[in-house]
C-alpha positions as a Markdown table, in Angstrom:
| # | Residue | x | y | z |
|---|---|---|---|---|
| 1 | Met | -54.6 | 9.4 | -117.6 |
| 2 | Ser | -55.1 | 11.7 | -113.7 |
| 3 | His | -58.6 | 12.1 | -113.7 |
| 4 | Asn | -57.9 | 15.5 | -111.9 |
| 5 | Gly | -57.9 | 17.8 | -114.3 |
| 6 | Gln | -55.2 | 18.4 | -117.6 |
| 7 | Leu | -51.8 | 16.9 | -118.1 |
| 8 | Gly | -49.3 | 18.8 | -119.4 |
| 9 | Ile | -45.7 | 18.0 | -120.6 |
| 10 | Tyr | -42.5 | 19.3 | -117.7 |
| 11 | Ile | -39.3 | 19.9 | -119.5 |
| 12 | Phe | -36.2 | 18.3 | -118.2 |
| 13 | Cys | -33.7 | 19.8 | -120.6 |
| 14 | Gly | -32.1 | 20.2 | -124.0 |
| 15 | Ile | -30.0 | 17.6 | -125.8 |
| 16 | Gln | -28.2 | 17.3 | -128.8 |
| 17 | Thr | -29.3 | 13.6 | -130.4 |
| 18 | Glu | -30.3 | 12.0 | -134.0 |
| 19 | Gly | -31.9 | 9.3 | -132.5 |
| 20 | Asp | -34.6 | 8.0 | -130.1 |
| 21 | Glu | -32.9 | 8.1 | -127.1 |
| 22 | Lys | -34.6 | 6.4 | -124.4 |
| 23 | Phe | -33.7 | 7.6 | -120.6 |
| 24 | Gly | -36.6 | 5.0 | -118.6 |
| 25 | Thr | -38.8 | 6.5 | -115.6 |
| 26 | Ile | -38.9 | 8.8 | -112.7 |
| 27 | Glu | -41.1 | 9.8 | -110.2 |
| 28 | Ile | -43.3 | 12.6 | -109.3 |
| 29 | Glu | -45.0 | 13.2 | -106.4 |
| 30 | Gly | -45.5 | 9.5 | -106.2 |
| 31 | Glu | -46.7 | 8.7 | -110.0 |
| 32 | Lys | -44.2 | 7.0 | -111.6 |
| 33 | Lys | -43.4 | 8.9 | -115.3 |
| 34 | Glu | -41.7 | 7.9 | -118.7 |
| 35 | Leu | -38.9 | 10.6 | -119.5 |
| 36 | Phe | -39.4 | 11.0 | -123.5 |
| 37 | Met | -38.2 | 13.5 | -126.7 |
| 38 | Ile | -39.6 | 16.9 | -128.2 |
| 39 | Pro | -37.7 | 16.8 | -131.1 |
| 40 | Tyr | -36.0 | 19.0 | -133.9 |
| 41 | Lys | -33.2 | 19.3 | -136.2 |
| 42 | Asp | -30.3 | 17.8 | -133.5 |
| 43 | Ala | -31.9 | 18.7 | -130.9 |
| 44 | Ala | -34.3 | 17.9 | -128.1 |
| 45 | Met | -35.9 | 18.7 | -125.2 |
| 46 | Val | -35.9 | 15.4 | -122.6 |
| 47 | Ala | -39.6 | 15.7 | -120.8 |
| 48 | Ala | -42.6 | 13.8 | -119.3 |
| 49 | Glu | -46.1 | 14.1 | -118.7 |
| 50 | Val | -47.4 | 15.8 | -115.7 |
| 51 | Pro | -50.5 | 17.1 | -113.8 |
| 52 | Met | -50.6 | 20.7 | -114.9 |
| 53 | Lys | -49.9 | 22.5 | -112.1 |
| 54 | Ile | -47.6 | 24.7 | -110.3 |
| 55 | Tyr | -44.8 | 22.4 | -109.1 |
| 56 | His | -43.3 | 23.9 | -105.6 |
| 57 | Pro | -39.1 | 23.3 | -105.5 |
| 58 | Asn | -39.1 | 21.4 | -101.9 |
| 59 | Lys | -37.0 | 18.7 | -102.0 |
| 60 | Asp | -38.5 | 16.0 | -103.4 |
| 61 | Asn | -39.2 | 17.9 | -106.2 |
| 62 | Leu | -35.8 | 19.5 | -106.8 |
| 63 | Met | -34.6 | 15.6 | -106.4 |
| 64 | Met | -37.0 | 14.2 | -108.8 |
| 65 | His | -35.4 | 17.2 | -111.5 |
| 66 | Gln | -32.5 | 16.8 | -111.1 |
| 67 | Asp | -32.7 | 12.4 | -110.9 |
| 68 | Ala | -34.2 | 13.3 | -114.5 |
| 69 | Val | -31.6 | 14.7 | -115.3 |
| 70 | Ser | -28.6 | 12.1 | -114.2 |
| 71 | Leu | -30.6 | 9.8 | -116.4 |
| 72 | Val | -30.2 | 11.8 | -119.7 |
| 73 | Met | -26.2 | 13.3 | -118.8 |
| 74 | Lys | -25.9 | 8.9 | -118.5 |
| 75 | Gln | -26.9 | 8.6 | -121.8 |
| 76 | Asn | -26.2 | 11.9 | -123.7 |
| 77 | Gln | -22.5 | 13.7 | -123.4 |
| 78 | Thr | -24.5 | 17.3 | -124.4 |
| 79 | Val | -27.6 | 18.3 | -122.2 |
| 80 | Ile | -27.8 | 21.7 | -121.8 |
| 81 | Pro | -29.4 | 22.4 | -118.4 |
| 82 | Val | -33.3 | 24.3 | -118.1 |
| 83 | Ser | -34.8 | 25.0 | -115.4 |
| 84 | Phe | -37.1 | 23.4 | -112.5 |
| 85 | Gly | -41.0 | 24.4 | -112.6 |
| 86 | Asn | -41.4 | 24.3 | -116.4 |
| 87 | Val | -44.5 | 22.9 | -117.2 |
| 88 | Phe | -46.3 | 23.7 | -120.9 |
| 89 | His | -49.5 | 23.0 | -122.2 |
| 90 | Ser | -48.2 | 21.0 | -125.0 |
| 91 | Lys | -45.7 | 18.6 | -127.3 |
| 92 | Glu | -46.5 | 21.4 | -129.3 |
| 93 | Asp | -46.1 | 24.1 | -127.6 |
| 94 | Val | -42.8 | 21.9 | -126.3 |
| 95 | Gly | -41.8 | 22.2 | -129.6 |
| 96 | Val | -42.1 | 25.8 | -130.3 |
| 97 | Leu | -39.8 | 26.5 | -128.0 |
| 98 | Leu | -37.4 | 24.2 | -128.9 |
| 99 | Glu | -37.7 | 25.9 | -132.8 |
| 100 | Asn | -37.6 | 29.1 | -130.6 |
| 101 | Leu | -34.7 | 28.6 | -128.8 |
| 102 | Tyr | -32.4 | 26.3 | -131.6 |
| 103 | Pro | -30.4 | 29.2 | -132.6 |
| 104 | Gln | -28.9 | 29.1 | -129.0 |
| 105 | Phe | -28.6 | 25.4 | -128.9 |
| 106 | Glu | -26.6 | 25.3 | -132.4 |
| 107 | Lys | -23.8 | 27.8 | -130.4 |
| 108 | Leu | -23.7 | 25.6 | -127.5 |
| 109 | Phe | -23.6 | 22.1 | -128.4 |
| 110 | Pro | -19.7 | 22.4 | -129.4 |
| 111 | Glu | -19.3 | 24.9 | -126.0 |
| 112 | Ile | -20.4 | 21.8 | -123.5 |
| 113 | Asn | -19.9 | 18.6 | -125.3 |
| 114 | Gly | -18.1 | 16.0 | -124.1 |
| 115 | Lys | -17.6 | 19.0 | -120.9 |
| 116 | Ile | -19.2 | 18.6 | -117.3 |
| 117 | Glu | -19.5 | 20.7 | -114.4 |
| 118 | Leu | -18.2 | 19.9 | -110.9 |
| 119 | Gly | -18.8 | 22.1 | -108.0 |
| 120 | Leu | -16.9 | 22.4 | -104.9 |
| 121 | Lys | -17.8 | 24.4 | -101.9 |
| 122 | Val | -15.7 | 24.4 | -98.8 |
| 123 | Ile | -16.4 | 25.3 | -95.6 |
| 124 | Gly | -14.4 | 25.9 | -92.8 |
| 125 | Lys | -14.6 | 24.6 | -89.1 |
| 126 | Lys | -16.2 | 26.5 | -86.6 |
| 127 | Glu | -13.3 | 25.7 | -83.9 |
| 128 | Trp | -10.8 | 26.3 | -86.8 |
| 129 | Leu | -12.2 | 29.5 | -88.0 |
| 130 | Glu | -12.8 | 30.8 | -84.1 |
| 131 | Ser | -10.1 | 30.6 | -83.5 |
| 132 | Gln | -8.0 | 32.3 | -86.2 |
| 133 | Val | -10.8 | 34.9 | -85.6 |
| 134 | Ser | -10.4 | 35.2 | -81.4 |
| 135 | Gly | -6.0 | 35.0 | -81.4 |
| 136 | Asn | -6.1 | 38.0 | -83.8 |
| 137 | Pro | -4.7 | 40.4 | -81.6 |
| 138 | Gln | -6.7 | 43.1 | -82.9 |
| 139 | Val | -10.4 | 41.2 | -82.0 |
| 140 | Glu | -8.7 | 39.8 | -78.7 |
| 141 | Lys | -7.9 | 43.7 | -77.7 |
| 142 | Met | -11.8 | 45.0 | -78.7 |
| 143 | Ala | -13.0 | 41.6 | -76.8 |
| 144 | Asn | -11.7 | 42.7 | -73.5 |
| 145 | Ala | -13.0 | 46.2 | -74.4 |
| 146 | Val | -16.7 | 44.9 | -74.5 |
| 147 | Lys | -16.1 | 42.6 | -71.5 |
| 148 | Gly | -17.7 | 44.5 | -68.4 |
| 149 | Lys | -19.7 | 47.0 | -70.0 |
| 150 | Ser | -23.3 | 47.4 | -70.6 |
| 151 | Glu | -25.0 | 46.1 | -73.6 |
| 152 | Ala | -25.5 | 49.7 | -75.1 |
| 153 | Ala | -21.8 | 51.4 | -73.1 |
| 154 | Ser | -20.2 | 47.8 | -75.6 |
| 155 | Tyr | -21.7 | 48.8 | -79.3 |
| 156 | Tyr | -20.0 | 50.0 | -81.6 |
| 157 | Glu | -16.8 | 47.9 | -79.8 |
| 158 | Arg | -19.2 | 45.3 | -80.7 |
| 159 | Ile | -19.8 | 46.7 | -84.1 |
| 160 | Gln | -16.7 | 46.7 | -84.7 |
| 161 | Leu | -15.9 | 43.5 | -83.6 |
| 162 | Gly | -18.2 | 42.2 | -86.2 |
| 163 | Gly | -15.9 | 44.1 | -88.6 |
| 164 | Ala | -13.1 | 42.8 | -87.8 |
| 165 | Ala | -14.1 | 38.8 | -87.5 |
| 166 | Gln | -15.8 | 39.8 | -91.3 |
| 167 | Arg | -12.5 | 41.3 | -92.2 |
| 168 | Ile | -10.1 | 38.0 | -90.9 |
| 169 | Val | -13.5 | 35.2 | -92.6 |
| 170 | Ala | -13.0 | 37.6 | -96.0 |
| 171 | Ser | -8.8 | 37.3 | -95.4 |
| 172 | Leu | -9.0 | 32.9 | -94.9 |
| 173 | Gln | -11.8 | 33.5 | -98.6 |
| 174 | Asn | -9.0 | 35.0 | -100.1 |
| 175 | Glu | -6.4 | 32.6 | -99.0 |
| 176 | Ile | -8.8 | 29.5 | -99.9 |
| 177 | Lys | -9.4 | 31.1 | -103.7 |
| 178 | Gln | -5.4 | 31.9 | -103.7 |
| 179 | Glu | -4.3 | 28.3 | -102.8 |
| 180 | Val | -7.3 | 26.0 | -104.1 |
| 181 | Phe | -10.0 | 27.8 | -106.5 |
| 182 | Asn | -6.6 | 28.9 | -108.5 |
| 183 | Thr | -4.9 | 25.4 | -109.0 |
| 184 | Leu | -8.0 | 23.8 | -109.6 |
| 185 | Lys | -9.2 | 26.5 | -112.0 |
| 186 | Glu | -6.2 | 25.5 | -114.3 |
| 187 | Ser | -7.6 | 22.4 | -115.2 |
| 188 | Ala | -10.4 | 23.4 | -116.2 |
| 189 | Glu | -12.2 | 25.0 | -119.6 |
| 190 | Ala | -14.0 | 27.8 | -117.9 |
| 191 | Ser | -14.2 | 28.1 | -113.7 |
| 192 | Lys | -17.0 | 30.6 | -112.0 |
| 193 | Val | -17.0 | 31.7 | -108.0 |
| 194 | Asn | -20.5 | 32.0 | -106.8 |
| 195 | Asp | -21.8 | 34.1 | -103.4 |
| 196 | Pro | -21.3 | 32.0 | -100.5 |
| 197 | Ile | -24.4 | 30.4 | -99.0 |
| 198 | Ser | -23.4 | 30.5 | -95.4 |
| 199 | Glu | -21.0 | 32.5 | -93.2 |
| 200 | Lys | -18.9 | 29.6 | -93.0 |
| 201 | Met | -18.5 | 28.5 | -96.4 |
| 202 | Leu | -15.3 | 29.9 | -98.1 |
| 203 | Leu | -15.4 | 29.0 | -101.9 |
| 204 | Asn | -18.6 | 28.2 | -103.8 |
| 205 | Ala | -17.0 | 27.4 | -106.9 |
| 206 | Ser | -18.1 | 25.8 | -109.9 |
| 207 | Phe | -16.0 | 24.4 | -112.9 |
| 208 | Leu | -16.8 | 23.3 | -116.4 |
| 209 | Val | -14.6 | 21.0 | -116.7 |
| 210 | Asp | -12.9 | 18.5 | -120.2 |
| 211 | Gln | -14.7 | 14.9 | -119.2 |
| 212 | Asp | -10.9 | 13.5 | -120.2 |
| 213 | Lys | -9.4 | 15.6 | -117.7 |
| 214 | Glu | -11.6 | 14.6 | -114.9 |
| 215 | Ala | -9.5 | 12.3 | -113.3 |
| 216 | Glu | -7.0 | 14.5 | -113.4 |
| 217 | Phe | -8.7 | 17.2 | -111.8 |
| 218 | Asp | -10.5 | 14.7 | -109.4 |
| 219 | Gln | -6.5 | 14.5 | -108.2 |
| 220 | Lys | -6.6 | 17.8 | -108.0 |
| 221 | Val | -9.4 | 18.1 | -105.0 |
| 222 | Asn | -7.9 | 15.0 | -102.9 |
| 223 | Glu | -4.5 | 17.3 | -102.6 |
| 224 | Ala | -6.0 | 20.1 | -101.9 |
| 225 | Tyr | -8.2 | 18.5 | -99.2 |
| 226 | Glu | -5.1 | 16.7 | -97.9 |
| 227 | Lys | -3.9 | 20.3 | -97.6 |
| 228 | Trp | -6.8 | 21.8 | -95.9 |
| 229 | Lys | -8.5 | 19.4 | -94.5 |
| 230 | Asp | -7.9 | 20.1 | -90.6 |
| 231 | Lys | -9.0 | 23.3 | -91.3 |
| 232 | Val | -12.1 | 22.2 | -93.8 |
| 233 | Glu | -14.6 | 20.1 | -94.9 |
| 234 | Phe | -14.7 | 19.9 | -98.8 |
| 235 | Ser | -18.6 | 19.6 | -100.1 |
| 236 | Tyr | -17.3 | 18.5 | -104.1 |
| 237 | Ser | -20.4 | 17.9 | -106.1 |
| 238 | Gly | -21.8 | 16.2 | -109.4 |
| 239 | Pro | -21.3 | 15.4 | -112.7 |
| 240 | Trp | -23.9 | 18.4 | -113.8 |
| 241 | Pro | -24.9 | 19.9 | -116.3 |
| 242 | Ala | -23.2 | 23.2 | -116.8 |
| 243 | Tyr | -25.7 | 24.7 | -115.2 |
| 244 | Asn | -23.5 | 27.9 | -114.2 |
| 245 | Phe | -21.9 | 28.5 | -117.5 |
| 246 | Val | -25.3 | 27.7 | -120.1 |
| 247 | Asn | -27.5 | 30.8 | -119.4 |
| 248 | Ile | -30.9 | 30.0 | -121.7 |
| 249 | Arg | -33.7 | 32.4 | -121.3 |
| 250 | Leu | -36.5 | 30.3 | -121.3 |
| 251 | Thr | -39.4 | 32.1 | -123.2 |
| 252 | Val | -42.4 | 31.0 | -122.3 |
| 253 | Glu | -45.3 | 32.9 | -123.8 |
| 254 | Gly | -49.0 | 31.9 | -122.5 |
| 255 | Ala | -47.6 | 28.4 | -120.7 |
C-alpha cells in the first residue's frame, strides 16, 4: 500500500465480457500495478489501483495508458476507449459510472465488435514540398519581386508569397486525399480526416477496419506508399481501439 495518502482507481477502457479476464500488470510511475475488471452486466471497466492524484499527460504516462489498452486488446475484441487520466475514489464510483454509461456501451458493442482503428499520417518530404512551392511560376515571380527589397517594402509581397505557398500545400493535401485516403476508405467501415498536426502533414486520417480486412487494408497502404515514397513519409499506426469513432461522454461527478 502507498503510505503517502489515499489510493484511487484509474480507468483505461471499457470492454464487453462475460467472464473474469486477466490482463497482467503495467508500470505506473515506477510501480507495478495489476489490471483488474469492475463488471456490470456484460460490460466491465479495466482499471488499476493508483495513488490518488492528477496524472499529467507526459510521454511516460501516455505510453502507460496506451500499453494498458494494448494488453487488453490482445485479449478482447471489443474495447471502448476511455480518455487519459480518469481517476476515481473507489471501485463503487467506477461501478456507478459504468451503470450510467451502460446504455451507450450497449449500442456501441455491436458497432465496434471485431473492428480496430488504424491511423495514417502522410508527411511531405521537405525537399519535395520546397520544390513544389518554388517551382511554381506564380511563386517564382513573387519571390523575385521580393528580392533586393527591404523588409518593409516587400511586406505585402511576403504575405502574398505565404498565401501562395499555403494554397500549393492545400492542393497537395487535396491530391493525397483523392489518391490515398479515398482508396483506403473503400476498405474501411468508417474513416475520418483529422486536422494536420504539423505544417508538412498532408494527411492525418483514421480508419475503422474490420479485423478480417486488416491484411487487405495493409496491402493498400503498402501500394500507396510505393507510389508516393519519393515525395512523402508514411506514419502508419495501430491497431488501436476506436478512439476517433467512439464518442463517450465521461460524466464524472465529484471524482
